[in-house]
């Protein structure tokens, strides 16, 4: 049991956040969960704390498990059921494949009263270092914090977690700060909120992929994966499917015959459209990563100051891999997502989709497509690619 303990610390939340005013709190930290103990007064808390610390010191003298064994032991302690349990009783189950499934809250290591809130006037963090990106201290604003959080998330791989899991524990603590983000203060029509929500979505996707027990999802499990993998944000809880379909795409067209890897949010999640972003931009179909191998292995860290350039670059990078032209057979092959969300490009005609994509393709491909369309008596055939049944194990940053 003591091998699981990371640290023991006293906690004195502000009066506004204290869950039990008048009592003293002690935190016992393990890798995946912080346990909070309440005491009648500081003296009782301090006495108990000293006993635990003495036991930890004694166990060190006897030789706690070595680092390599400790790393394996740390991952054995991870259980999706513990994450499910953190949301049971607080959050209602979500409908997936006609079943009621418990949400998996991935940013629940710390309680809301044990994280720094996003108060005005706080100073900056999210610092780039030679070893990666460090998220620490007070935060300048929500947007800058989430940018740093996504950068930190994409610095991990399955292999790096096994080598240095303690860095990931720091990341888990950072994600807990999303619980204090104020949803009421978000301007749903602004570039800042658009970037913030897309960055949160990609951070959650990376987080969920890294912790997928038994490997990445597949076409049979991706529905549960996207509907049950959640972040608690600002006093509410959002799954990958709800962030994508109800918020990011909340004012865009509904999917047509969506199948893996495209997962629609259940009808019971319609209330989340209250937070639907006002931006309607077809480029989101090519920027929003689905986690499958037909998507890019990289994601951009969106920043409102250069968002247009980033969206154009990500769109061009995706389409350069997904659009091909066979001049001899007069066939244009376009991404499957253009079929699923066909009405984002007009009335649903595949020619509308090609017309939209044309501006983001390289000059050689543009010339081939224009050549095919110059013969009005023999229109080219437009076909959709098949969906991918394979998924990424983790995402990387788009440079």
mmCIF file of C-alpha atoms in Angstrom:
data_model
loop_
_atom_site.group_PDB
_atom_site.id
_atom_site.type_symbol
_atom_site.label_atom_id
_atom_site.label_comp_id
_atom_site.label_asym_id
_atom_site.label_seq_id
_atom_site.Cartn_x
_atom_site.Cartn_y
_atom_site.Cartn_z
ATOM 1 C CA UNK A 1 0.000 0.000 0.000
ATOM 2 C CA UNK A 2 2.768 2.479 0.876
ATOM 3 C CA UNK A 3 4.419 1.839 -2.489
ATOM 4 C CA UNK A 4 1.403 3.535 -4.097
ATOM 5 C CA UNK A 5 1.756 6.720 -2.049
ATOM 6 C CA UNK A 6 3.375 9.618 -3.916
ATOM 7 C CA UNK A 7 3.106 12.260 -1.201
ATOM 8 C CA UNK A 8 1.156 13.440 1.843
ATOM 9 C CA UNK A 9 0.274 17.110 2.190
ATOM 10 C CA UNK A 10 -1.969 19.426 4.145
ATOM 11 C CA UNK A 11 -4.581 21.394 2.226
ATOM 12 C CA UNK A 12 -6.243 24.669 3.135
ATOM 13 C CA UNK A 13 -8.652 25.697 0.354
ATOM 14 C CA UNK A 14 -10.005 29.220 0.153
ATOM 15 C CA UNK A 15 -13.228 29.888 2.022
ATOM 16 C CA UNK A 16 -15.057 30.058 -1.305
ATOM 17 C CA UNK A 17 -13.916 26.594 -2.391
ATOM 18 C CA UNK A 18 -13.682 24.731 0.945
ATOM 19 C CA UNK A 19 -16.066 21.729 0.805
ATOM 20 C CA UNK A 20 -16.252 21.409 4.611
ATOM 21 C CA UNK A 21 -15.638 24.792 6.250
ATOM 22 C CA UNK A 22 -14.194 24.487 9.734
ATOM 23 C CA UNK A 23 -12.437 21.128 9.270
ATOM 24 C CA UNK A 24 -8.789 20.410 8.427
ATOM 25 C CA UNK A 25 -7.925 18.515 5.257
ATOM 26 C CA UNK A 26 -5.094 16.128 4.437
ATOM 27 C CA UNK A 27 -4.300 14.799 0.951
ATOM 28 C CA UNK A 28 -2.765 11.377 0.345
ATOM 29 C CA UNK A 29 -1.587 11.233 -3.268
ATOM 30 C CA UNK A 30 -1.229 8.110 -5.371
ATOM 31 C CA UNK A 31 -0.472 8.166 -9.084
ATOM 32 C CA UNK A 32 -4.074 7.991 -10.269
ATOM 33 C CA UNK A 33 -6.067 9.418 -7.389
ATOM 34 C CA UNK A 34 -5.840 11.888 -4.543
ATOM 35 C CA UNK A 35 -7.637 10.801 -1.374
ATOM 36 C CA UNK A 36 -8.931 13.563 0.910
ATOM 37 C CA UNK A 37 -9.198 13.050 4.664
ATOM 38 C CA UNK A 38 -11.058 15.413 7.003
ATOM 39 C CA UNK A 39 -10.078 16.042 10.636
ATOM 40 C CA UNK A 40 -11.688 17.968 13.452
ATOM 41 C CA UNK A 41 -8.707 20.317 13.796
ATOM 42 C CA UNK A 42 -5.139 20.955 12.635
ATOM 43 C CA UNK A 43 -3.638 19.079 15.580
ATOM 44 C CA UNK A 44 -5.388 15.827 14.667
ATOM 45 C CA UNK A 45 -4.499 16.258 11.016
ATOM 46 C CA UNK A 46 -0.842 16.974 11.742
ATOM 47 C CA UNK A 47 -0.539 13.986 14.095
ATOM 48 C CA UNK A 48 -1.993 11.647 11.463
ATOM 49 C CA UNK A 49 0.224 13.173 8.776
ATOM 50 C CA UNK A 50 3.357 12.600 10.857
ATOM 51 C CA UNK A 51 2.464 8.944 11.357
ATOM 52 C CA UNK A 52 2.018 8.363 7.630
ATOM 53 C CA UNK A 53 5.262 10.149 6.800
ATOM 54 C CA UNK A 54 7.083 8.123 9.439
ATOM 55 C CA UNK A 55 5.728 4.921 7.930
ATOM 56 C CA UNK A 56 6.835 6.058 4.470
ATOM 57 C CA UNK A 57 10.324 6.863 5.781
ATOM 58 C CA UNK A 58 10.483 3.466 7.476
ATOM 59 C CA UNK A 59 9.486 1.727 4.237
ATOM 60 C CA UNK A 60 12.295 3.565 2.455
ATOM 61 C CA UNK A 61 14.740 2.196 5.001
ATOM 62 C CA UNK A 62 13.517 -1.305 4.261
ATOM 63 C CA UNK A 63 13.924 -0.660 0.545
ATOM 64 C CA UNK A 64 10.891 0.308 -1.480
ATOM 65 C CA UNK A 65 10.590 -1.186 -4.931
ATOM 66 C CA UNK A 66 13.165 -0.092 -7.505
ATOM 67 C CA UNK A 67 12.388 2.450 -10.201
ATOM 68 C CA UNK A 68 11.873 -0.032 -13.035
ATOM 69 C CA UNK A 69 9.600 -2.205 -10.911
ATOM 70 C CA UNK A 70 7.899 0.908 -9.567
ATOM 71 C CA UNK A 71 7.033 2.067 -13.090
ATOM 72 C CA UNK A 72 5.375 -1.243 -13.896
ATOM 73 C CA UNK A 73 3.632 -1.220 -10.513
ATOM 74 C CA UNK A 74 2.369 2.287 -11.218
ATOM 75 C CA UNK A 75 0.626 1.214 -14.412
ATOM 76 C CA UNK A 76 -0.836 -1.851 -12.758
ATOM 77 C CA UNK A 77 -2.549 0.548 -10.388
ATOM 78 C CA UNK A 78 -4.349 2.223 -13.284
ATOM 79 C CA UNK A 79 -7.883 0.983 -13.733
ATOM 80 C CA UNK A 80 -10.609 2.359 -15.957
ATOM 81 C CA UNK A 81 -13.041 1.278 -13.264
ATOM 82 C CA UNK A 82 -11.499 3.760 -10.833
ATOM 83 C CA UNK A 83 -12.086 6.516 -13.384
ATOM 84 C CA UNK A 84 -15.625 5.297 -13.959
ATOM 85 C CA UNK A 85 -16.213 5.274 -10.211
ATOM 86 C CA UNK A 86 -15.127 8.914 -9.973
ATOM 87 C CA UNK A 87 -18.119 9.934 -12.089
ATOM 88 C CA UNK A 88 -20.673 7.441 -10.798
ATOM 89 C CA UNK A 89 -23.345 9.144 -8.759
ATOM 90 C CA UNK A 90 -22.262 12.602 -9.927
ATOM 91 C CA UNK A 91 -22.762 12.320 -13.686
ATOM 92 C CA UNK A 92 -25.599 10.514 -15.442
ATOM 93 C CA UNK A 93 -24.652 7.553 -17.668
ATOM 94 C CA UNK A 94 -24.467 8.164 -21.409
ATOM 95 C CA UNK A 95 -26.266 6.204 -24.112
ATOM 96 C CA UNK A 96 -23.992 4.186 -26.403
ATOM 97 C CA UNK A 97 -25.112 1.372 -28.745
ATOM 98 C CA UNK A 98 -28.510 1.294 -26.992
ATOM 99 C CA UNK A 99 -26.798 0.715 -23.645
ATOM 100 C CA UNK A 100 -26.313 2.958 -20.644
ATOM 101 C CA UNK A 101 -22.584 3.349 -20.106
ATOM 102 C CA UNK A 102 -20.780 5.102 -17.267
ATOM 103 C CA UNK A 103 -18.691 8.084 -18.252
ATOM 104 C CA UNK A 104 -14.925 7.844 -17.741
ATOM 105 C CA UNK A 105 -13.728 11.141 -16.262
ATOM 106 C CA UNK A 106 -10.071 11.483 -17.252
ATOM 107 C CA UNK A 107 -9.310 14.690 -15.347
ATOM 108 C CA UNK A 108 -10.502 13.636 -11.915
ATOM 109 C CA UNK A 109 -7.240 12.984 -10.073
ATOM 110 C CA UNK A 110 -7.730 16.092 -7.946
ATOM 111 C CA UNK A 111 -10.950 17.584 -6.619
ATOM 112 C CA UNK A 112 -12.052 21.004 -7.821
ATOM 113 C CA UNK A 113 -11.120 22.692 -4.547
ATOM 114 C CA UNK A 114 -7.543 21.389 -4.905
ATOM 115 C CA UNK A 115 -6.655 23.192 -8.158
ATOM 116 C CA UNK A 116 -5.815 26.784 -9.027
ATOM 117 C CA UNK A 117 -8.775 28.660 -10.449
ATOM 118 C CA UNK A 118 -8.580 30.892 -13.508
ATOM 119 C CA UNK A 119 -8.696 34.211 -11.667
ATOM 120 C CA UNK A 120 -8.101 37.483 -13.444
ATOM 121 C CA UNK A 121 -4.644 38.926 -13.044
ATOM 122 C CA UNK A 122 -2.807 35.651 -12.631
ATOM 123 C CA UNK A 123 0.584 35.312 -14.291
ATOM 124 C CA UNK A 124 1.718 33.206 -17.246
ATOM 125 C CA UNK A 125 3.024 29.655 -17.503
ATOM 126 C CA UNK A 126 3.036 26.979 -20.290
ATOM 127 C CA UNK A 127 6.783 27.295 -20.871
ATOM 128 C CA UNK A 128 8.704 25.562 -23.657
ATOM 129 C CA UNK A 129 11.909 23.831 -22.505
ATOM 130 C CA UNK A 130 14.563 21.637 -24.114
ATOM 131 C CA UNK A 131 12.813 18.595 -22.675
ATOM 132 C CA UNK A 132 9.333 19.586 -23.857
ATOM 133 C CA UNK A 133 6.605 21.843 -22.544
ATOM 134 C CA UNK A 134 6.178 22.565 -18.870
ATOM 135 C CA UNK A 135 2.813 23.585 -17.436
ATOM 136 C CA UNK A 136 3.223 25.089 -13.994
ATOM 137 C CA UNK A 137 2.369 27.967 -11.709
ATOM 138 C CA UNK A 138 -0.435 30.454 -12.188
ATOM 139 C CA UNK A 139 -1.972 30.797 -15.622
ATOM 140 C CA UNK A 140 -2.230 33.937 -17.752
ATOM 141 C CA UNK A 141 -5.575 32.943 -19.250
ATOM 142 C CA UNK A 142 -7.617 29.907 -20.194
ATOM 143 C CA UNK A 143 -6.599 29.941 -23.861
ATOM 144 C CA UNK A 144 -2.876 30.060 -23.171
ATOM 145 C CA UNK A 145 -3.204 27.356 -20.521
ATOM 146 C CA UNK A 146 -5.067 24.973 -22.851
ATOM 147 C CA UNK A 147 -2.487 25.547 -25.591
ATOM 148 C CA UNK A 148 0.236 24.493 -23.155
ATOM 149 C CA UNK A 149 -1.855 21.551 -21.988
ATOM 150 C CA UNK A 150 -2.218 20.200 -25.536
ATOM 151 C CA UNK A 151 1.503 20.689 -26.175
ATOM 152 C CA UNK A 152 2.257 18.733 -23.010
ATOM 153 C CA UNK A 153 -0.215 15.976 -23.959
ATOM 154 C CA UNK A 154 1.358 15.540 -27.393
ATOM 155 C CA UNK A 155 4.817 15.204 -25.878
ATOM 156 C CA UNK A 156 3.765 11.770 -24.550
ATOM 157 C CA UNK A 157 3.725 8.399 -26.249
ATOM 158 C CA UNK A 158 2.915 4.989 -24.832
ATOM 159 C CA UNK A 159 6.648 4.295 -24.635
ATOM 160 C CA UNK A 160 7.468 7.554 -22.827
ATOM 161 C CA UNK A 161 4.757 6.899 -20.223
ATOM 162 C CA UNK A 162 6.387 3.618 -19.336
ATOM 163 C CA UNK A 163 9.819 5.242 -19.023
ATOM 164 C CA UNK A 164 8.813 8.298 -16.993
ATOM 165 C CA UNK A 165 5.239 8.015 -15.686
ATOM 166 C CA UNK A 166 5.698 10.780 -13.109
ATOM 167 C CA UNK A 167 5.641 13.402 -15.882
ATOM 168 C CA UNK A 168 2.231 12.088 -16.849
ATOM 169 C CA UNK A 169 1.010 12.469 -13.259
ATOM 170 C CA UNK A 170 1.917 16.175 -13.504
ATOM 171 C CA UNK A 171 -0.106 16.336 -16.707
ATOM 172 C CA UNK A 172 -3.073 14.680 -14.974
ATOM 173 C CA UNK A 173 -2.955 17.385 -12.302
ATOM 174 C CA UNK A 174 -2.861 20.078 -14.978
ATOM 175 C CA UNK A 175 -5.974 18.687 -16.700
ATOM 176 C CA UNK A 176 -7.830 18.973 -13.391
ATOM 177 C CA UNK A 177 -7.680 22.751 -13.750
ATOM 178 C CA UNK A 178 -10.226 22.506 -16.567
ATOM 179 C CA UNK A 179 -12.791 21.869 -13.842
ATOM 180 C CA UNK A 180 -12.445 25.499 -12.743
ATOM 181 C CA UNK A 181 -12.849 26.979 -16.251
ATOM 182 C CA UNK A 182 -15.917 29.238 -16.384
ATOM 183 C CA UNK A 183 -18.211 28.194 -19.237
ATOM 184 C CA UNK A 184 -20.446 31.211 -18.649
ATOM 185 C CA UNK A 185 -17.596 33.574 -19.555
ATOM 186 C CA UNK A 186 -16.904 32.012 -22.944
ATOM 187 C CA UNK A 187 -17.777 34.042 -26.031
ATOM 188 C CA UNK A 188 -19.083 31.295 -28.312
ATOM 189 C CA UNK A 189 -18.618 33.496 -31.393
ATOM 190 C CA UNK A 190 -14.965 34.378 -30.772
ATOM 191 C CA UNK A 191 -11.799 32.966 -32.297
ATOM 192 C CA UNK A 192 -10.408 32.541 -28.785
ATOM 193 C CA UNK A 193 -13.185 30.143 -27.750
ATOM 194 C CA UNK A 194 -13.019 28.313 -31.085
ATOM 195 C CA UNK A 195 -9.311 27.624 -30.582
ATOM 196 C CA UNK A 196 -9.790 26.760 -26.911
ATOM 197 C CA UNK A 197 -12.490 24.136 -27.561
ATOM 198 C CA UNK A 198 -10.643 22.508 -30.473
ATOM 199 C CA UNK A 199 -7.477 22.325 -28.390
ATOM 200 C CA UNK A 200 -9.407 20.756 -25.498
ATOM 201 C CA UNK A 201 -10.923 18.190 -27.882
ATOM 202 C CA UNK A 202 -7.515 17.152 -29.205
ATOM 203 C CA UNK A 203 -6.064 17.077 -25.688
ATOM 204 C CA UNK A 204 -8.870 14.764 -24.539
ATOM 205 C CA UNK A 205 -8.433 12.575 -27.637
ATOM 206 C CA UNK A 206 -4.705 12.200 -26.979
ATOM 207 C CA UNK A 207 -5.339 11.577 -23.261
ATOM 208 C CA UNK A 208 -7.916 8.878 -24.027
ATOM 209 C CA UNK A 209 -5.717 7.175 -26.650
ATOM 210 C CA UNK A 210 -2.784 6.992 -24.248
ATOM 211 C CA UNK A 211 -4.927 5.348 -21.570
ATOM 212 C CA UNK A 212 -6.765 2.920 -23.851
ATOM 213 C CA UNK A 213 -6.578 -0.406 -22.061
ATOM 214 C CA UNK A 214 -5.773 -3.167 -24.518
ATOM 215 C CA UNK A 215 -4.549 -0.792 -27.221
ATOM 216 C CA UNK A 216 -6.240 1.767 -29.483
ATOM 217 C CA UNK A 217 -9.986 1.487 -30.185
ATOM 218 C CA UNK A 218 -11.311 -0.334 -33.231
ATOM 219 C CA UNK A 219 -14.508 -0.108 -35.267
ATOM 220 C CA UNK A 220 -16.396 -2.120 -32.635
ATOM 221 C CA UNK A 221 -15.263 -0.111 -29.614
ATOM 222 C CA UNK A 222 -14.833 3.402 -31.025
ATOM 223 C CA UNK A 223 -18.455 4.286 -30.208
ATOM 224 C CA UNK A 224 -17.974 3.650 -26.489
ATOM 225 C CA UNK A 225 -14.516 5.226 -26.670
ATOM 226 C CA UNK A 226 -15.799 8.556 -27.983
ATOM 227 C CA UNK A 227 -19.016 8.655 -25.968
ATOM 228 C CA UNK A 228 -17.523 7.654 -22.622
ATOM 229 C CA UNK A 229 -14.098 9.389 -22.616
ATOM 230 C CA UNK A 230 -14.802 12.676 -20.836
ATOM 231 C CA UNK A 231 -13.369 15.797 -19.255
ATOM 232 C CA UNK A 232 -15.126 17.663 -16.482
ATOM 233 C CA UNK A 233 -15.101 21.320 -17.536
ATOM 234 C CA UNK A 234 -16.548 24.204 -15.570
ATOM 235 C CA UNK A 235 -18.993 22.145 -13.542
ATOM 236 C CA UNK A 236 -20.239 20.065 -16.496
ATOM 237 C CA UNK A 237 -18.906 16.964 -18.227
ATOM 238 C CA UNK A 238 -18.182 16.552 -21.931
ATOM 239 C CA UNK A 239 -17.321 13.455 -23.962
ATOM 240 C CA UNK A 240 -15.334 13.442 -27.198
ATOM 241 C CA UNK A 241 -18.562 12.882 -29.149
ATOM 242 C CA UNK A 242 -20.331 15.742 -27.353
ATOM 243 C CA UNK A 243 -17.438 18.154 -27.882
ATOM 244 C CA UNK A 244 -17.313 17.311 -31.580
ATOM 245 C CA UNK A 245 -20.970 16.962 -32.532
ATOM 246 C CA UNK A 246 -22.768 19.280 -30.091
ATOM 247 C CA UNK A 247 -20.231 22.064 -29.547
ATOM 248 C CA UNK A 248 -17.653 22.261 -32.351
ATOM 249 C CA UNK A 249 -20.119 21.117 -35.030
ATOM 250 C CA UNK A 250 -23.210 22.261 -33.146
ATOM 251 C CA UNK A 251 -24.396 24.626 -35.902
ATOM 252 C CA UNK A 252 -23.193 22.550 -38.837
ATOM 253 C CA UNK A 253 -24.852 19.716 -40.752
ATOM 254 C CA UNK A 254 -25.750 16.375 -39.191
ATOM 255 C CA UNK A 255 -23.787 13.294 -40.275
ATOM 256 C CA UNK A 256 -25.197 11.014 -42.981
ATOM 257 C CA UNK A 257 -24.860 7.276 -42.279
ATOM 258 C CA UNK A 258 -22.043 7.825 -39.797
ATOM 259 C CA UNK A 259 -19.950 4.742 -39.154
ATOM 260 C CA UNK A 260 -16.546 4.161 -37.573
ATOM 261 C CA UNK A 261 -14.558 6.286 -36.999
ATOM 262 C CA UNK A 262 -17.348 8.890 -37.109
ATOM 263 C CA UNK A 263 -19.463 8.760 -33.966
ATOM 264 C CA UNK A 264 -22.513 10.953 -33.413
ATOM 265 C CA UNK A 265 -23.478 12.090 -29.931
ATOM 266 C CA UNK A 266 -26.600 10.389 -28.528
ATOM 267 C CA UNK A 267 -29.917 12.242 -28.755
ATOM 268 C CA UNK A 268 -29.934 12.581 -24.970
ATOM 269 C CA UNK A 269 -26.919 14.902 -25.304
ATOM 270 C CA UNK A 270 -28.852 17.510 -27.311
ATOM 271 C CA UNK A 271 -28.756 19.908 -24.352
ATOM 272 C CA UNK A 272 -25.035 20.387 -24.918
ATOM 273 C CA UNK A 273 -25.880 22.371 -28.047
ATOM 274 C CA UNK A 274 -26.436 25.274 -25.681
ATOM 275 C CA UNK A 275 -22.652 25.647 -25.902
ATOM 276 C CA UNK A 276 -22.542 25.275 -29.713
ATOM 277 C CA UNK A 277 -19.843 27.440 -31.280
ATOM 278 C CA UNK A 278 -21.124 30.099 -33.659
ATOM 279 C CA UNK A 279 -18.388 29.454 -36.235
ATOM 280 C CA UNK A 280 -19.481 27.407 -39.256
ATOM 281 C CA UNK A 281 -16.380 26.426 -41.222
ATOM 282 C CA UNK A 282 -16.159 23.363 -43.532
ATOM 283 C CA UNK A 283 -12.404 23.207 -42.915
ATOM 284 C CA UNK A 284 -13.154 21.701 -39.507
ATOM 285 C CA UNK A 285 -13.872 18.399 -41.290
ATOM 286 C CA UNK A 286 -10.197 18.174 -42.212
ATOM 287 C CA UNK A 287 -8.696 19.733 -39.077
ATOM 288 C CA UNK A 288 -10.594 17.838 -36.379
ATOM 289 C CA UNK A 289 -8.722 14.582 -35.805
ATOM 290 C CA UNK A 290 -10.842 11.414 -35.573
ATOM 291 C CA UNK A 291 -8.006 9.335 -34.114
ATOM 292 C CA UNK A 292 -8.024 6.885 -37.023
ATOM 293 C CA UNK A 293 -5.152 6.295 -39.413
ATOM 294 C CA UNK A 294 -6.847 8.185 -42.252
ATOM 295 C CA UNK A 295 -6.533 11.323 -40.124
ATOM 296 C CA UNK A 296 -3.197 13.052 -39.868
ATOM 297 C CA UNK A 297 -0.937 11.689 -37.112
ATOM 298 C CA UNK A 298 -0.449 15.287 -35.975
ATOM 299 C CA UNK A 299 -2.682 18.038 -34.576
ATOM 300 C CA UNK A 300 -2.187 21.813 -34.546
ATOM 301 C CA UNK A 301 -2.115 23.850 -31.342
ATOM 302 C CA UNK A 302 -4.524 26.542 -32.475
ATOM 303 C CA UNK A 303 -3.863 30.145 -31.544
ATOM 304 C CA UNK A 304 -6.390 32.892 -32.422
ATOM 305 C CA UNK A 305 -3.698 35.212 -33.788
ATOM 306 C CA UNK A 306 -2.674 32.752 -36.502
ATOM 307 C CA UNK A 307 -5.770 30.541 -36.589
ATOM 308 C CA UNK A 308 -6.596 31.149 -40.272
ATOM 309 C CA UNK A 309 -3.120 30.177 -41.409
ATOM 310 C CA UNK A 310 -3.182 27.099 -39.156
ATOM 311 C CA UNK A 311 -6.582 25.937 -40.430
ATOM 312 C CA UNK A 312 -5.451 26.380 -44.046
ATOM 313 C CA UNK A 313 -2.217 24.476 -43.430
ATOM 314 C CA UNK A 314 -3.948 21.590 -41.647
ATOM 315 C CA UNK A 315 -6.619 21.402 -44.363
ATOM 316 C CA UNK A 316 -4.004 21.319 -47.133
ATOM 317 C CA UNK A 317 -1.956 18.671 -45.301
ATOM 318 C CA UNK A 318 -5.003 16.425 -44.877
ATOM 319 C CA UNK A 319 -6.295 16.818 -48.429
ATOM 320 C CA UNK A 320 -2.860 16.229 -49.960
ATOM 321 C CA UNK A 321 -3.024 12.705 -48.477
ATOM 322 C CA UNK A 322 -6.689 12.035 -49.173
ATOM 323 C CA UNK A 323 -7.446 13.494 -52.615
ATOM 324 C CA UNK A 324 -6.109 11.638 -55.645
ATOM 325 C CA UNK A 325 -6.863 12.062 -59.359
ATOM 326 C CA UNK A 326 -6.739 9.368 -62.046
ATOM 327 C CA UNK A 327 -6.877 11.322 -65.298
ATOM 328 C CA UNK A 328 -6.974 8.229 -67.537
ATOM 329 C CA UNK A 329 -9.990 6.780 -65.707
ATOM 330 C CA UNK A 330 -11.485 10.227 -65.077
ATOM 331 C CA UNK A 331 -11.877 9.482 -61.348
ATOM 332 C CA UNK A 332 -11.409 11.847 -58.412
ATOM 333 C CA UNK A 333 -11.069 10.160 -55.011
ATOM 334 C CA UNK A 334 -12.019 12.315 -52.002
ATOM 335 C CA UNK A 335 -12.046 11.713 -48.214
ATOM 336 C CA UNK A 336 -14.863 9.691 -46.641
ATOM 337 C CA UNK A 337 -15.657 12.594 -44.329
ATOM 338 C CA UNK A 338 -16.854 14.544 -47.398
ATOM 339 C CA UNK A 339 -19.572 11.912 -47.715
ATOM 340 C CA UNK A 340 -20.494 11.800 -44.028
ATOM 341 C CA UNK A 341 -20.771 15.594 -43.735
ATOM 342 C CA UNK A 342 -21.659 16.274 -47.372
ATOM 343 C CA UNK A 343 -24.057 19.125 -46.582
ATOM 344 C CA UNK A 344 -21.241 21.185 -45.055
ATOM 345 C CA UNK A 345 -20.176 21.876 -48.646
ATOM 346 C CA UNK A 346 -23.505 22.914 -50.165
ATOM 347 C CA UNK A 347 -26.556 20.820 -51.001
ATOM 348 C CA UNK A 348 -24.702 17.540 -50.660
ATOM 349 C CA UNK A 349 -23.527 17.250 -54.269
ATOM 350 C CA UNK A 350 -20.013 15.684 -54.436
ATOM 351 C CA UNK A 351 -19.042 18.318 -57.017
ATOM 352 C CA UNK A 352 -19.586 20.996 -54.353
ATOM 353 C CA UNK A 353 -17.105 19.174 -52.130
ATOM 354 C CA UNK A 354 -14.481 18.991 -54.894
ATOM 355 C CA UNK A 355 -14.996 22.675 -55.649
ATOM 356 C CA UNK A 356 -14.341 23.538 -51.992
ATOM 357 C CA UNK A 357 -11.281 21.275 -51.693
ATOM 358 C CA UNK A 358 -9.739 22.565 -54.908
ATOM 359 C CA UNK A 359 -8.397 25.775 -53.327
ATOM 360 C CA UNK A 360 -6.369 23.806 -50.748
ATOM 361 C CA UNK A 361 -4.696 21.382 -53.168
ATOM 362 C CA UNK A 362 -1.278 21.740 -54.771
ATOM 363 C CA UNK A 363 -1.039 23.283 -58.211
ATOM 364 C CA UNK A 364 -0.434 20.020 -60.060
ATOM 365 C CA UNK A 365 -3.544 18.371 -58.566
ATOM 366 C CA UNK A 366 -5.600 21.504 -59.251
ATOM 367 C CA UNK A 367 -4.619 21.406 -62.914
ATOM 368 C CA UNK A 368 -5.617 17.743 -63.248
ATOM 369 C CA UNK A 369 -9.051 18.382 -61.731
ATOM 370 C CA UNK A 370 -9.665 21.484 -63.843
ATOM 371 C CA UNK A 371 -8.667 19.514 -66.946
ATOM 372 C CA UNK A 372 -11.241 16.822 -66.159
ATOM 373 C CA UNK A 373 -13.993 19.406 -65.730
ATOM 374 C CA UNK A 374 -13.258 21.228 -69.000
ATOM 375 C CA UNK A 375 -14.878 18.397 -70.964
ATOM 376 C CA UNK A 376 -18.539 19.168 -70.318
ATOM 377 C CA UNK A 377 -19.711 16.114 -72.276
ATOM 378 C CA UNK A 378 -17.823 13.624 -70.105
ATOM 379 C CA UNK A 379 -17.948 14.622 -66.424
ATOM 380 C CA UNK A 380 -15.456 12.895 -64.108
ATOM 381 C CA UNK A 381 -16.590 10.365 -61.513
ATOM 382 C CA UNK A 382 -16.205 11.428 -57.881
ATOM 383 C CA UNK A 383 -15.782 8.606 -55.386
ATOM 384 C CA UNK A 384 -15.337 8.508 -51.632
ATOM 385 C CA UNK A 385 -12.556 6.658 -49.878
ATOM 386 C CA UNK A 386 -13.388 3.806 -47.525
ATOM 387 C CA UNK A 387 -13.300 4.475 -43.798
ATOM 388 C CA UNK A 388 -10.262 3.368 -41.844
ATOM 389 C CA UNK A 389 -10.714 0.608 -39.254
ATOM 390 C CA UNK A 390 -7.376 1.281 -37.560
ATOM 391 C CA UNK A 391 -6.554 3.916 -34.967
ATOM 392 C CA UNK A 392 -3.527 5.851 -33.789
ATOM 393 C CA UNK A 393 -1.904 4.906 -30.482
ATOM 394 C CA UNK A 394 -1.073 8.570 -29.853
ATOM 395 C CA UNK A 395 -0.939 11.959 -31.598
ATOM 396 C CA UNK A 396 1.964 14.337 -32.217
ATOM 397 C CA UNK A 397 2.207 18.090 -32.657
ATOM 398 C CA UNK A 398 1.895 19.598 -36.119
ATOM 399 C CA UNK A 399 4.989 21.701 -36.662
#
